[in-house]
Amino acid sequence: MHITIVGSGYVGLVAGACFADMGHQVILVDNDQQKLDALNKGQVPIHEKFLPELLDRHRGRSLTFSDDLRSAVQASAAVFIAVGTPPTEQGEADLSYVESVARIIPSAINSYKVVVEKSTVPVYTSDWIRKIILRNAAPPDSFDVASNPEFLREGTAVTDFLYPDRIVVGADTERCASILRAIYAPLTDGSYYQRQDAIPRPDRAQTPPPLIITSTKSAELIKHACNAFLAMKISFINAVASMCESVGANVQQVCQGIGSDSRIGPRFLNPGIGYGGSCFPKDLMAFRAVARECGYEFRLLDEVMRINEDQRRRFVRKVHDALWTLRGKRLGVLGLAFKGGTDDIRESPAVLLVQTLLQEGCKIAAYDPAANERAREVLNASIEYAADAYEAASGADALLILTEWEEFASLDLDRLHQQLKYPIVIDGRNLYDPGTMAARGFTYYSVGRPVATSETLPLQEGAGAKKAIRS
Ligand SMILES: NC(=O)c1ccc[n+]([C@@H]2O[C@H](COP(=O)([O-])OP(=O)(O)OC[C@H]3O[C@@H](n4cnc5c(N)ncnc54)[C@H](O)[C@@H]3O)[C@@H](O)[C@H]2O)c1
């Protein structure tokens, strides 16, 4: 199948590389010439496991890069729109990038095309895309608009794409549904997974994935509802973690008890410093805005967002509890990306926390395995960028863990202890066992669990401090 993907960002580039690996001919179109030059030179603009291998395999053969949308559309049966849909100041999705792509497509229609929304868009966007294409003189039966929401997560994007829980296709005609079925056939018929050179299957993956066909409107709603539900699950467990801190309970034990209920499940019950990234914050606002437009006040979403912001404030309070005053204090920070496994810092709670702590007068040395460079574009020289976790910790009054990178969960604790001025770790991702940390000589603050310490000094942390674990 000949496919065009418009937008070569986190979603478009991964989708393009994966479609090529599934045996399709893919043209990736972008209007960022610098990005295209980098891709053509063999550079990989984002940090994503398996992406360099896939690009090496297919670049210049079944995967090409172009700024010529018209020629790409002419050569393709399906055109996936994967451009950004950032929030406007009012919190709605800005669909101007989607519209500008839709306006060019009609002049390139030389045979039946399926125009596929891959970007996350509000319900009714497919109707608008159709109207725009018709307004620009395309014959009504020369195209269909479908919705194929993307559920990949940054950090595991390639395996999420190739081993999805499900594939959702919103299509209002059988002609259009059959093209999307054919595109995903290597996954749904299992043939991709038989190949010797297939990207390795992650532990949890079940193959082949089901393909769920819905109306386009339902598919558009599925994506927004899915992200809103996941964000709600995070805020829910963060609220429970706050209760645990007040009463001296342990959220890890509570999660085990809740998550083993098969109706709830253990995934996404990870208390921390709140969700971030380029999707959840903007998609929740967009979902609330579209609900309001349709006459429904989705107040539950307001509360999910409020709890999320509160979670960052609570973390700053923890830093105060550990260090008393903050002006002039030196903090080591582990993690700047919004989550582990990615270099993406968009709406990263780690970056937002660093900015707050800088305002409080702290000096910060931070280390992220992949996001130092991107963070430098936002934080400039306001912080020091360390070469590893131990350099970030060197001479610090406390170490803050803000992103759940695997390497942060297996630090050499003796070396860390030696580096720090005071052996205080404030872990926003619950990567360590409190008892172990206390036994290794740290005072250890985490989320929703009692403070653990080997100190005999009085602890300053709400009622939970009374239940501190001492080694
Ligand atoms: N990042 C994720 O984890 C994720 C997951 C699922 C869905 N999504 C959704 O997918 C969409 C894309 O997200 P992303 O993170 O890949 O964005 P991104 O900002 O990384 O990439 C968007 C790309 O589109 C290009 N672009 C913009 N306008 C263009 C135009 N007119 N013609 C050609 N190229 C154009 C940009 O240059 C950029 O390379 C968004 O709607 C997002 O909500 C993202």
mmCIF file of N, CA and C in Angstrom, residues 319-381:
data_model
loop_
_atom_site.group_PDB
_atom_site.id
_atom_site.type_symbol
_atom_site.label_atom_id
_atom_site.label_comp_id
_atom_site.label_asym_id
_atom_site.label_seq_id
_atom_site.Cartn_x
_atom_site.Cartn_y
_atom_site.Cartn_z
ATOM 1 N N VAL A 319 9.723 19.375 49.626
ATOM 2 C CA VAL A 319 11.098 19.885 49.594
ATOM 3 C C VAL A 319 11.291 20.844 50.777
ATOM 4 N N HIS A 320 10.282 21.668 51.035
ATOM 5 C CA HIS A 320 10.337 22.557 52.206
ATOM 6 C C HIS A 320 10.426 21.737 53.491
ATOM 7 N N ASP A 321 9.597 20.697 53.587
ATOM 8 C CA ASP A 321 9.598 19.864 54.803
ATOM 9 C C ASP A 321 10.982 19.277 55.051
ATOM 10 N N ALA A 322 11.660 18.928 53.951
ATOM 11 C CA ALA A 322 12.964 18.280 54.092
ATOM 12 C C ALA A 322 14.061 19.283 54.397
ATOM 13 N N LEU A 323 13.952 20.505 53.822
ATOM 14 C CA LEU A 323 15.100 21.432 53.871
ATOM 15 C C LEU A 323 14.814 22.737 54.594
ATOM 16 N N TRP A 324 13.595 22.939 55.024
ATOM 17 C CA TRP A 324 13.135 24.175 55.664
ATOM 18 C C TRP A 324 13.148 25.317 54.665
ATOM 19 N N THR A 325 14.172 26.194 54.658
ATOM 20 C CA THR A 325 14.137 27.302 53.701
ATOM 21 C C THR A 325 14.841 26.850 52.408
ATOM 22 N N LEU A 326 14.464 27.474 51.290
ATOM 23 C CA LEU A 326 15.016 26.996 50.018
ATOM 24 C C LEU A 326 16.021 27.958 49.376
ATOM 25 N N ARG A 327 15.947 29.240 49.742
ATOM 26 C CA ARG A 327 16.848 30.207 49.087
ATOM 27 C C ARG A 327 18.302 29.780 49.254
ATOM 28 N N GLY A 328 19.006 29.663 48.141
ATOM 29 C CA GLY A 328 20.440 29.338 48.186
ATOM 30 C C GLY A 328 20.727 27.851 48.339
ATOM 31 N N LYS A 329 19.685 27.029 48.513
ATOM 32 C CA LYS A 329 19.928 25.582 48.665
ATOM 33 C C LYS A 329 20.297 24.996 47.300
ATOM 34 N N ARG A 330 21.208 24.028 47.332
ATOM 35 C CA ARG A 330 21.614 23.378 46.087
ATOM 36 C C ARG A 330 20.879 22.044 45.958
ATOM 37 N N LEU A 331 20.194 21.869 44.842
ATOM 38 C CA LEU A 331 19.432 20.626 44.638
ATOM 39 C C LEU A 331 19.968 19.868 43.428
ATOM 40 N N GLY A 332 20.134 18.562 43.587
ATOM 41 C CA GLY A 332 20.407 17.706 42.438
ATOM 42 C C GLY A 332 19.058 17.235 41.911
ATOM 43 N N VAL A 333 18.882 17.274 40.603
ATOM 44 C CA VAL A 333 17.596 16.846 40.023
ATOM 45 C C VAL A 333 17.857 15.726 39.030
ATOM 46 N N LEU A 334 17.148 14.623 39.207
ATOM 47 C CA LEU A 334 17.249 13.513 38.251
ATOM 48 C C LEU A 334 15.976 13.483 37.417
ATOM 49 N N GLY A 335 16.121 13.811 36.143
ATOM 50 C CA GLY A 335 14.981 13.723 35.237
ATOM 51 C C GLY A 335 14.397 15.074 34.881
ATOM 52 N N LEU A 336 14.302 15.330 33.582
ATOM 53 C CA LEU A 336 13.673 16.552 33.082
ATOM 54 C C LEU A 336 12.565 16.214 32.078
ATOM 55 N N ALA A 337 12.676 15.034 31.435
ATOM 56 C CA ALA A 337 11.638 14.606 30.487
ATOM 57 C C ALA A 337 10.329 14.375 31.238
ATOM 58 N N PHE A 338 9.214 14.414 30.510
ATOM 59 C CA PHE A 338 7.927 14.282 31.206
ATOM 60 C C PHE A 338 7.694 12.858 31.689
ATOM 61 N N LYS A 339 8.453 11.911 31.115
ATOM 62 C CA LYS A 339 8.418 10.524 31.587
ATOM 63 C C LYS A 339 9.709 9.839 31.144
ATOM 64 N N GLY A 340 9.955 8.644 31.656
ATOM 65 C CA GLY A 340 11.174 7.934 31.287
ATOM 66 C C GLY A 340 11.128 7.452 29.839
ATOM 67 N N GLY A 341 12.298 7.308 29.218
ATOM 68 C CA GLY A 341 12.370 6.715 27.885
ATOM 69 C C GLY A 341 12.192 7.690 26.750
ATOM 70 N N THR A 342 12.009 8.984 27.061
ATOM 71 C CA THR A 342 11.802 9.959 25.992
ATOM 72 C C THR A 342 12.638 11.203 26.266
ATOM 73 N N ASP A 343 12.860 11.996 25.199
ATOM 74 C CA ASP A 343 13.535 13.289 25.387
ATOM 75 C C ASP A 343 12.517 14.429 25.371
ATOM 76 N N ASP A 344 11.225 14.098 25.388
ATOM 77 C CA ASP A 344 10.171 15.109 25.270
ATOM 78 C C ASP A 344 9.981 15.828 26.599
ATOM 79 N N ILE A 345 10.072 17.160 26.570
ATOM 80 C CA ILE A 345 9.887 17.916 27.823
ATOM 81 C C ILE A 345 8.615 18.762 27.768
ATOM 82 N N ARG A 346 7.780 18.555 26.723
ATOM 83 C CA ARG A 346 6.574 19.374 26.638
ATOM 84 C C ARG A 346 5.682 19.110 27.856
ATOM 85 N N GLU A 347 5.287 20.184 28.539
ATOM 86 C CA GLU A 347 4.438 20.098 29.744
ATOM 87 C C GLU A 347 5.016 19.120 30.764
ATOM 88 N N SER A 348 6.337 19.052 30.827
ATOM 89 C CA SER A 348 6.946 18.110 31.769
ATOM 90 C C SER A 348 6.778 18.615 33.197
ATOM 91 N N PRO A 349 6.186 17.795 34.087
ATOM 92 C CA PRO A 349 6.085 18.247 35.482
ATOM 93 C C PRO A 349 7.461 18.493 36.091
ATOM 94 N N ALA A 350 8.481 17.766 35.598
ATOM 95 C CA ALA A 350 9.839 17.953 36.124
ATOM 96 C C ALA A 350 10.331 19.368 35.808
ATOM 97 N N VAL A 351 10.122 19.802 34.574
ATOM 98 C CA VAL A 351 10.576 21.146 34.193
ATOM 99 C C VAL A 351 9.778 22.207 34.958
ATOM 100 N N LEU A 352 8.466 21.977 35.094
ATOM 101 C CA LEU A 352 7.643 22.957 35.826
ATOM 102 C C LEU A 352 8.111 23.059 37.276
ATOM 103 N N LEU A 353 8.477 21.908 37.870
ATOM 104 C CA LEU A 353 8.968 21.933 39.255
ATOM 105 C C LEU A 353 10.310 22.645 39.345
ATOM 106 N N VAL A 354 11.198 22.377 38.391
ATOM 107 C CA VAL A 354 12.504 23.051 38.391
ATOM 108 C C VAL A 354 12.289 24.560 38.325
ATOM 109 N N GLN A 355 11.351 25.004 37.459
ATOM 110 C CA GLN A 355 11.102 26.448 37.338
ATOM 111 C C GLN A 355 10.591 27.033 38.659
ATOM 112 N N THR A 356 9.699 26.300 39.339
ATOM 113 C CA THR A 356 9.202 26.778 40.631
ATOM 114 C C THR A 356 10.330 26.858 41.654
ATOM 115 N N LEU A 357 11.171 25.838 41.684
ATOM 116 C CA LEU A 357 12.251 25.807 42.684
ATOM 117 C C LEU A 357 13.294 26.892 42.388
ATOM 118 N N LEU A 358 13.487 27.215 41.116
ATOM 119 C CA LEU A 358 14.399 28.327 40.780
ATOM 120 C C LEU A 358 13.819 29.637 41.310
ATOM 121 N N GLN A 359 12.484 29.784 41.148
ATOM 122 C CA GLN A 359 11.839 31.008 41.662
ATOM 123 C C GLN A 359 11.993 31.117 43.174
ATOM 124 N N GLU A 360 12.068 29.965 43.833
ATOM 125 C CA GLU A 360 12.234 29.966 45.299
ATOM 126 C C GLU A 360 13.690 30.221 45.688
ATOM 127 N N GLY A 361 14.558 30.367 44.692
ATOM 128 C CA GLY A 361 15.954 30.725 44.992
ATOM 129 C C GLY A 361 16.901 29.541 45.085
ATOM 130 N N CYS A 362 16.468 28.350 44.639
ATOM 131 C CA CYS A 362 17.359 27.171 44.690
ATOM 132 C C CYS A 362 18.377 27.238 43.552
ATOM 133 N N LYS A 363 19.494 26.548 43.763
ATOM 134 C CA LYS A 363 20.466 26.342 42.671
ATOM 135 C C LYS A 363 20.309 24.877 42.260
ATOM 136 N N ILE A 364 20.254 24.632 40.958
ATOM 137 C CA ILE A 364 19.902 23.272 40.511
ATOM 138 C C ILE A 364 20.932 22.717 39.540
ATOM 139 N N ALA A 365 21.345 21.469 39.803
ATOM 140 C CA ALA A 365 22.147 20.723 38.825
ATOM 141 C C ALA A 365 21.307 19.522 38.418
ATOM 142 N N ALA A 366 20.983 19.424 37.130
ATOM 143 C CA ALA A 366 20.051 18.373 36.691
ATOM 144 C C ALA A 366 20.717 17.439 35.694
ATOM 145 N N TYR A 367 20.213 16.221 35.708
ATOM 146 C CA TYR A 367 20.674 15.241 34.726
ATOM 147 C C TYR A 367 19.482 14.470 34.173
ATOM 148 N N ASP A 368 19.405 14.364 32.871
ATOM 149 C CA ASP A 368 18.409 13.491 32.237
ATOM 150 C C ASP A 368 19.146 12.704 31.152
ATOM 151 N N PRO A 369 18.930 11.391 31.072
ATOM 152 C CA PRO A 369 19.665 10.599 30.084
ATOM 153 C C PRO A 369 19.410 11.016 28.642
ATOM 154 N N ALA A 370 18.277 11.660 28.351
ATOM 155 C CA ALA A 370 17.980 12.004 26.959
ATOM 156 C C ALA A 370 17.528 13.452 26.757
ATOM 157 N N ALA A 371 17.047 14.103 27.808
ATOM 158 C CA ALA A 371 16.359 15.380 27.592
ATOM 159 C C ALA A 371 17.177 16.621 27.961
ATOM 160 N N ASN A 372 18.465 16.447 28.332
ATOM 161 C CA ASN A 372 19.260 17.626 28.715
ATOM 162 C C ASN A 372 19.241 18.700 27.622
ATOM 163 N N GLU A 373 19.440 18.263 26.374
ATOM 164 C CA GLU A 373 19.542 19.239 25.283
ATOM 165 C C GLU A 373 18.229 19.989 25.075
ATOM 166 N N ARG A 374 17.122 19.242 25.058
ATOM 167 C CA ARG A 374 15.822 19.908 24.857
ATOM 168 C C ARG A 374 15.504 20.826 26.034
ATOM 169 N N ALA A 375 15.869 20.392 27.244
ATOM 170 C CA ALA A 375 15.600 21.220 28.430
ATOM 171 C C ALA A 375 16.393 22.520 28.355
ATOM 172 N N ARG A 376 17.609 22.441 27.789
ATOM 173 C CA ARG A 376 18.448 23.637 27.671
ATOM 174 C C ARG A 376 17.740 24.726 26.841
ATOM 175 N N GLU A 377 16.919 24.286 25.850
ATOM 176 C CA GLU A 377 16.208 25.261 25.008
ATOM 177 C C GLU A 377 15.189 26.058 25.829
ATOM 178 N N VAL A 378 14.696 25.467 26.932
ATOM 179 C CA VAL A 378 13.676 26.132 27.748
ATOM 180 C C VAL A 378 14.299 26.773 28.987
ATOM 181 N N LEU A 379 15.184 26.032 29.641
ATOM 182 C CA LEU A 379 15.726 26.503 30.926
ATOM 183 C C LEU A 379 17.026 27.301 30.749
ATOM 184 N N ASN A 380 17.583 27.268 29.539
ATOM 185 C CA ASN A 380 18.824 27.977 29.201
ATOM 186 C C ASN A 380 19.905 27.685 30.231
ATOM 187 N N ALA A 381 20.549 28.782 30.707
ATOM 188 C CA ALA A 381 21.660 28.580 31.650
ATOM 189 C C ALA A 381 21.201 28.757 33.093
#
